[in-house]
Amino acid sequence: MPTRSRSRHWQWLLIVPTAAPLLTPYANRIEPRMAGVPFFFWYQIACALLAMVVITFVHLVTREDDHE
């Protein structure tokens, strides 16, 4: 049972990819551009990549390993 409560703490990391796209009022600008693409679009792509990384990490850390 202690393993289960400890693994739930990792799920707090899911707040990061949830909150990052909500910061669009601060990212709603054109400059700086990267490869001609405005910052706003790069920020949204970065938020999607961040979400994939964090969700994968939390899944791998909290899953129950059936092999043991």
mmCIF file of N, CA, C and O in Angstrom:
data_model
loop_
_atom_site.group_PDB
_atom_site.id
_atom_site.type_symbol
_atom_site.label_atom_id
_atom_site.label_comp_id
_atom_site.label_asym_id
_atom_site.label_seq_id
_atom_site.Cartn_x
_atom_site.Cartn_y
_atom_site.Cartn_z
ATOM 1 N N MET A 1 0.797 -1.210 0.000
ATOM 2 C CA MET A 1 0.000 0.000 0.000
ATOM 3 C C MET A 1 0.844 1.281 0.000
ATOM 4 O O MET A 1 0.451 2.238 -0.623
ATOM 5 N N PRO A 2 2.003 1.341 0.657
ATOM 6 C CA PRO A 2 2.801 2.562 0.608
ATOM 7 C C PRO A 2 3.251 2.915 -0.805
ATOM 8 O O PRO A 2 3.350 4.072 -1.146
ATOM 9 N N THR A 3 3.477 1.909 -1.642
ATOM 10 C CA THR A 3 3.891 2.175 -3.010
ATOM 11 C C THR A 3 2.794 2.920 -3.767
ATOM 12 O O THR A 3 3.067 3.824 -4.539
ATOM 13 N N ARG A 4 1.555 2.555 -3.501
ATOM 14 C CA ARG A 4 0.435 3.195 -4.199
ATOM 15 C C ARG A 4 0.317 4.675 -3.823
ATOM 16 O O ARG A 4 0.134 5.520 -4.682
ATOM 17 N N SER A 5 0.416 5.027 -2.548
ATOM 18 C CA SER A 5 0.300 6.427 -2.147
ATOM 19 C C SER A 5 1.498 7.235 -2.621
ATOM 20 O O SER A 5 1.377 8.392 -2.949
ATOM 21 N N ARG A 6 2.669 6.589 -2.660
ATOM 22 C CA ARG A 6 3.855 7.286 -3.136
ATOM 23 C C ARG A 6 3.740 7.578 -4.627
ATOM 24 O O ARG A 6 4.132 8.633 -5.097
ATOM 25 N N SER A 7 3.162 6.663 -5.392
ATOM 26 C CA SER A 7 3.059 6.860 -6.831
ATOM 27 C C SER A 7 2.045 7.947 -7.188
ATOM 28 O O SER A 7 2.139 8.542 -8.249
ATOM 29 N N ARG A 8 1.121 8.203 -6.319
ATOM 30 C CA ARG A 8 0.137 9.259 -6.607
ATOM 31 C C ARG A 8 0.761 10.648 -6.579
ATOM 32 O O ARG A 8 0.242 11.564 -7.192
ATOM 33 N N HIS A 9 1.862 10.802 -5.887
ATOM 34 C CA HIS A 9 2.520 12.101 -5.854
ATOM 35 C C HIS A 9 3.061 12.496 -7.228
ATOM 36 O O HIS A 9 3.136 13.674 -7.547
ATOM 37 N N TRP A 10 3.415 11.514 -8.027
ATOM 38 C CA TRP A 10 3.900 11.804 -9.370
ATOM 39 C C TRP A 10 2.811 12.424 -10.233
ATOM 40 O O TRP A 10 3.089 13.168 -11.163
ATOM 41 N N GLN A 11 1.555 12.125 -9.931
ATOM 42 C CA GLN A 11 0.459 12.637 -10.749
ATOM 43 C C GLN A 11 0.284 14.149 -10.627
ATOM 44 O O GLN A 11 -0.355 14.760 -11.469
ATOM 45 N N TRP A 12 0.862 14.748 -9.607
ATOM 46 C CA TRP A 12 0.822 16.209 -9.491
ATOM 47 C C TRP A 12 1.573 16.879 -10.636
ATOM 48 O O TRP A 12 1.319 18.041 -10.962
ATOM 49 N N LEU A 13 2.484 16.166 -11.265
ATOM 50 C CA LEU A 13 3.198 16.728 -12.412
ATOM 51 C C LEU A 13 2.267 17.005 -13.590
ATOM 52 O O LEU A 13 2.600 17.792 -14.470
ATOM 53 N N LEU A 14 1.111 16.367 -13.600
ATOM 54 C CA LEU A 14 0.171 16.574 -14.702
ATOM 55 C C LEU A 14 -0.422 17.981 -14.705
ATOM 56 O O LEU A 14 -1.039 18.395 -15.686
ATOM 57 N N ILE A 15 -0.227 18.721 -13.643
ATOM 58 C CA ILE A 15 -0.685 20.114 -13.602
ATOM 59 C C ILE A 15 0.113 20.974 -14.580
ATOM 60 O O ILE A 15 -0.431 21.902 -15.176
ATOM 61 N N VAL A 16 1.376 20.649 -14.758
ATOM 62 C CA VAL A 16 2.246 21.456 -15.630
ATOM 63 C C VAL A 16 1.733 21.497 -17.069
ATOM 64 O O VAL A 16 1.532 22.590 -17.620
ATOM 65 N N PRO A 17 1.495 20.344 -17.732
ATOM 66 C CA PRO A 17 1.001 20.445 -19.101
ATOM 67 C C PRO A 17 -0.444 20.947 -19.194
ATOM 68 O O PRO A 17 -0.896 21.349 -20.255
ATOM 69 N N THR A 18 -1.164 20.923 -18.075
ATOM 70 C CA THR A 18 -2.518 21.469 -18.077
ATOM 71 C C THR A 18 -2.489 22.986 -17.985
ATOM 72 O O THR A 18 -3.257 23.690 -18.646
ATOM 73 N N ALA A 19 -1.587 23.509 -17.178
ATOM 74 C CA ALA A 19 -1.523 24.953 -16.946
ATOM 75 C C ALA A 19 -0.755 25.700 -18.036
ATOM 76 O O ALA A 19 -1.056 26.866 -18.310
ATOM 77 N N ALA A 20 0.219 25.057 -18.656
ATOM 78 C CA ALA A 20 1.056 25.741 -19.643
ATOM 79 C C ALA A 20 0.257 26.350 -20.803
ATOM 80 O O ALA A 20 0.482 27.514 -21.155
ATOM 81 N N PRO A 21 -0.691 25.655 -21.414
ATOM 82 C CA PRO A 21 -1.452 26.284 -22.502
ATOM 83 C C PRO A 21 -2.375 27.406 -22.026
ATOM 84 O O PRO A 21 -2.807 28.230 -22.825
ATOM 85 N N LEU A 22 -2.679 27.434 -20.740
ATOM 86 C CA LEU A 22 -3.537 28.492 -20.218
ATOM 87 C C LEU A 22 -2.816 29.825 -20.090
ATOM 88 O O LEU A 22 -3.441 30.848 -19.815
ATOM 89 N N LEU A 23 -1.523 29.828 -20.301
ATOM 90 C CA LEU A 23 -0.732 31.054 -20.217
ATOM 91 C C LEU A 23 -0.671 31.787 -21.553
ATOM 92 O O LEU A 23 0.225 32.590 -21.781
ATOM 93 N N THR A 24 -1.614 31.558 -22.421
ATOM 94 C CA THR A 24 -1.593 32.184 -23.742
ATOM 95 C C THR A 24 -1.632 33.703 -23.715
ATOM 96 O O THR A 24 -1.077 34.322 -24.619
ATOM 97 N N PRO A 25 -2.250 34.365 -22.726
ATOM 98 C CA PRO A 25 -2.163 35.826 -22.732
ATOM 99 C C PRO A 25 -0.715 36.329 -22.644
ATOM 100 O O PRO A 25 -0.388 37.392 -23.171
ATOM 101 N N TYR A 26 0.155 35.546 -22.019
ATOM 102 C CA TYR A 26 1.565 35.934 -21.927
ATOM 103 C C TYR A 26 2.347 35.519 -23.160
ATOM 104 O O TYR A 26 3.414 36.065 -23.432
ATOM 105 N N ALA A 27 1.857 34.556 -23.896
ATOM 106 C CA ALA A 27 2.543 34.064 -25.087
ATOM 107 C C ALA A 27 1.934 34.612 -26.376
ATOM 108 O O ALA A 27 2.428 34.307 -27.457
ATOM 109 N N ASN A 28 0.915 35.404 -26.279
ATOM 110 C CA ASN A 28 0.227 35.930 -27.455
ATOM 111 C C ASN A 28 1.013 37.103 -28.042
ATOM 112 O O ASN A 28 0.665 38.262 -27.868
ATOM 113 N N ARG A 29 2.087 36.765 -28.740
ATOM 114 C CA ARG A 29 2.918 37.772 -29.389
ATOM 115 C C ARG A 29 3.538 37.168 -30.629
ATOM 116 O O ARG A 29 3.580 35.951 -30.797
ATOM 117 N N ILE A 30 4.019 38.003 -31.481
ATOM 118 C CA ILE A 30 4.580 37.541 -32.747
ATOM 119 C C ILE A 30 6.087 37.313 -32.624
ATOM 120 O O ILE A 30 6.610 36.329 -33.116
ATOM 121 N N GLU A 31 6.753 38.231 -31.980
ATOM 122 C CA GLU A 31 8.211 38.128 -31.840
ATOM 123 C C GLU A 31 8.558 37.407 -30.560
ATOM 124 O O GLU A 31 7.847 37.549 -29.564
ATOM 125 N N PRO A 32 9.584 36.645 -30.475
ATOM 126 C CA PRO A 32 10.569 36.329 -31.511
ATOM 127 C C PRO A 32 10.051 35.255 -32.462
ATOM 128 O O PRO A 32 9.253 34.410 -32.097
ATOM 129 N N ARG A 33 10.512 35.333 -33.679
ATOM 130 C CA ARG A 33 10.150 34.334 -34.681
ATOM 131 C C ARG A 33 11.250 33.279 -34.764
ATOM 132 O O ARG A 33 12.410 33.579 -34.594
ATOM 133 N N MET A 34 10.821 32.056 -35.030
ATOM 134 C CA MET A 34 11.775 30.968 -35.270
ATOM 135 C C MET A 34 11.429 30.358 -36.613
ATOM 136 O O MET A 34 10.313 29.873 -36.794
ATOM 137 N N ALA A 35 12.355 30.417 -37.518
ATOM 138 C CA ALA A 35 12.154 29.917 -38.881
ATOM 139 C C ALA A 35 10.941 30.577 -39.534
ATOM 140 O O ALA A 35 10.215 29.946 -40.297
ATOM 141 N N GLY A 36 10.683 31.834 -39.202
ATOM 142 C CA GLY A 36 9.587 32.582 -39.786
ATOM 143 C C GLY A 36 8.232 32.338 -39.147
ATOM 144 O O GLY A 36 7.230 32.913 -39.569
ATOM 145 N N VAL A 37 8.184 31.472 -38.141
ATOM 146 C CA VAL A 37 6.920 31.144 -37.480
ATOM 147 C C VAL A 37 6.814 31.976 -36.199
ATOM 148 O O VAL A 37 7.748 32.019 -35.404
ATOM 149 N N PRO A 38 5.686 32.649 -35.971
ATOM 150 C CA PRO A 38 5.524 33.467 -34.773
ATOM 151 C C PRO A 38 5.647 32.652 -33.473
ATOM 152 O O PRO A 38 5.377 31.456 -33.441
ATOM 153 N N PHE A 39 6.043 33.345 -32.430
ATOM 154 C CA PHE A 39 6.274 32.718 -31.130
ATOM 155 C C PHE A 39 5.056 31.969 -30.624
ATOM 156 O O PHE A 39 5.186 30.896 -30.044
ATOM 157 N N PHE A 40 3.871 32.518 -30.826
ATOM 158 C CA PHE A 40 2.653 31.890 -30.315
ATOM 159 C C PHE A 40 2.513 30.452 -30.795
ATOM 160 O O PHE A 40 2.173 29.555 -30.033
ATOM 161 N N PHE A 41 2.785 30.208 -32.073
ATOM 162 C CA PHE A 41 2.654 28.855 -32.622
ATOM 163 C C PHE A 41 3.730 27.930 -32.080
ATOM 164 O O PHE A 41 3.484 26.763 -31.806
ATOM 165 N N TRP A 42 4.957 28.465 -31.936
ATOM 166 C CA TRP A 42 6.012 27.647 -31.342
ATOM 167 C C TRP A 42 5.672 27.291 -29.903
ATOM 168 O O TRP A 42 5.972 26.195 -29.437
ATOM 169 N N TYR A 43 5.070 28.213 -29.198
ATOM 170 C CA TYR A 43 4.694 27.961 -27.805
ATOM 171 C C TYR A 43 3.656 26.844 -27.717
ATOM 172 O O TYR A 43 3.738 25.971 -26.847
ATOM 173 N N GLN A 44 2.687 26.850 -28.615
ATOM 174 C CA GLN A 44 1.670 25.807 -28.610
ATOM 175 C C GLN A 44 2.262 24.439 -28.944
ATOM 176 O O GLN A 44 1.884 23.420 -28.351
ATOM 177 N N ILE A 45 3.191 24.406 -29.880
ATOM 178 C CA ILE A 45 3.867 23.149 -30.211
ATOM 179 C C ILE A 45 4.684 22.669 -29.021
ATOM 180 O O ILE A 45 4.687 21.475 -28.690
ATOM 181 N N ALA A 46 5.374 23.592 -28.350
ATOM 182 C CA ALA A 46 6.159 23.236 -27.169
ATOM 183 C C ALA A 46 5.263 22.711 -26.050
ATOM 184 O O ALA A 46 5.634 21.767 -25.341
ATOM 185 N N CYS A 47 4.085 23.283 -25.898
ATOM 186 C CA CYS A 47 3.129 22.797 -24.885
ATOM 187 C C CYS A 47 2.679 21.375 -25.204
ATOM 188 O O CYS A 47 2.560 20.543 -24.301
ATOM 189 N N ALA A 48 2.446 21.084 -26.464
ATOM 190 C CA ALA A 48 2.042 19.730 -26.855
ATOM 191 C C ALA A 48 3.167 18.734 -26.599
ATOM 192 O O ALA A 48 2.931 17.633 -26.081
ATOM 193 N N LEU A 49 4.387 19.106 -26.934
ATOM 194 C CA LEU A 49 5.530 18.223 -26.681
ATOM 195 C C LEU A 49 5.755 18.032 -25.189
ATOM 196 O O LEU A 49 6.043 16.914 -24.736
ATOM 197 N N LEU A 50 5.622 19.106 -24.420
ATOM 198 C CA LEU A 50 5.762 19.016 -22.971
ATOM 199 C C LEU A 50 4.716 18.072 -22.389
ATOM 200 O O LEU A 50 5.019 17.246 -21.530
ATOM 201 N N ALA A 51 3.486 18.179 -22.868
ATOM 202 C CA ALA A 51 2.418 17.301 -22.388
ATOM 203 C C ALA A 51 2.734 15.842 -22.690
ATOM 204 O O ALA A 51 2.554 14.976 -21.832
ATOM 205 N N MET A 52 3.226 15.558 -23.889
ATOM 206 C CA MET A 52 3.559 14.172 -24.228
ATOM 207 C C MET A 52 4.662 13.626 -23.332
ATOM 208 O O MET A 52 4.571 12.490 -22.861
ATOM 209 N N VAL A 53 5.669 14.428 -23.076
ATOM 210 C CA VAL A 53 6.785 13.976 -22.241
ATOM 211 C C VAL A 53 6.337 13.748 -20.803
ATOM 212 O O VAL A 53 6.642 12.715 -20.194
ATOM 213 N N VAL A 54 5.605 14.706 -20.245
ATOM 214 C CA VAL A 54 5.188 14.593 -18.845
ATOM 215 C C VAL A 54 4.199 13.441 -18.655
ATOM 216 O O VAL A 54 4.320 12.663 -17.704
ATOM 217 N N ILE A 55 3.237 13.303 -19.538
ATOM 218 C CA ILE A 55 2.258 12.222 -19.419
ATOM 219 C C ILE A 55 2.940 10.861 -19.545
ATOM 220 O O ILE A 55 2.641 9.932 -18.783
ATOM 221 N N THR A 56 3.869 10.730 -20.480
ATOM 222 C CA THR A 56 4.603 9.472 -20.624
ATOM 223 C C THR A 56 5.422 9.174 -19.381
ATOM 224 O O THR A 56 5.431 8.045 -18.881
ATOM 225 N N PHE A 57 6.096 10.190 -18.849
ATOM 226 C CA PHE A 57 6.904 10.004 -17.651
ATOM 227 C C PHE A 57 6.050 9.572 -16.460
ATOM 228 O O PHE A 57 6.375 8.612 -15.767
ATOM 229 N N VAL A 58 4.934 10.254 -16.246
ATOM 230 C CA VAL A 58 4.053 9.908 -15.124
ATOM 231 C C VAL A 58 3.492 8.501 -15.309
ATOM 232 O O VAL A 58 3.403 7.732 -14.353
ATOM 233 N N HIS A 59 3.140 8.152 -16.512
ATOM 234 C CA HIS A 59 2.622 6.802 -16.773
ATOM 235 C C HIS A 59 3.673 5.743 -16.448
ATOM 236 O O HIS A 59 3.382 4.742 -15.794
ATOM 237 N N LEU A 60 4.901 5.956 -16.910
ATOM 238 C CA LEU A 60 5.955 4.976 -16.677
ATOM 239 C C LEU A 60 6.308 4.853 -15.198
ATOM 240 O O LEU A 60 6.609 3.761 -14.718
ATOM 241 N N VAL A 61 6.264 5.948 -14.474
ATOM 242 C CA VAL A 61 6.624 5.919 -13.056
ATOM 243 C C VAL A 61 5.514 5.301 -12.211
ATOM 244 O O VAL A 61 5.784 4.593 -11.243
ATOM 245 N N THR A 62 4.269 5.546 -12.577
ATOM 246 C CA THR A 62 3.157 5.104 -11.724
ATOM 247 C C THR A 62 2.544 3.772 -12.125
ATOM 248 O O THR A 62 1.715 3.249 -11.387
ATOM 249 N N ARG A 63 2.914 3.236 -13.263
ATOM 250 C CA ARG A 63 2.303 1.967 -13.659
ATOM 251 C C ARG A 63 2.767 0.849 -12.735
ATOM 252 O O ARG A 63 3.880 0.880 -12.202
ATOM 253 N N GLU A 64 1.905 -0.092 -12.566
ATOM 254 C CA GLU A 64 2.239 -1.243 -11.749
ATOM 255 C C GLU A 64 2.868 -2.288 -12.648
ATOM 256 O O GLU A 64 2.270 -2.721 -13.635
ATOM 257 N N ASP A 65 4.066 -2.669 -12.303
ATOM 258 C CA ASP A 65 4.805 -3.612 -13.116
ATOM 259 C C ASP A 65 4.330 -5.038 -12.833
ATOM 260 O O ASP A 65 4.453 -5.526 -11.718
ATOM 261 N N ASP A 66 3.777 -5.711 -13.826
ATOM 262 C CA ASP A 66 3.266 -7.066 -13.670
ATOM 263 C C ASP A 66 4.363 -8.117 -13.751
ATOM 264 O O ASP A 66 4.128 -9.288 -13.479
ATOM 265 N N HIS A 67 5.545 -7.707 -14.158
ATOM 266 C CA HIS A 67 6.625 -8.664 -14.361
ATOM 267 C C HIS A 67 7.309 -9.086 -13.063
ATOM 268 O O HIS A 67 8.050 -10.037 -13.046
ATOM 269 N N GLU A 68 7.088 -8.383 -11.990
ATOM 270 C CA GLU A 68 7.764 -8.706 -10.733
ATOM 271 C C GLU A 68 7.003 -9.681 -9.907
ATOM 272 O O GLU A 68 5.884 -9.805 -9.788
#
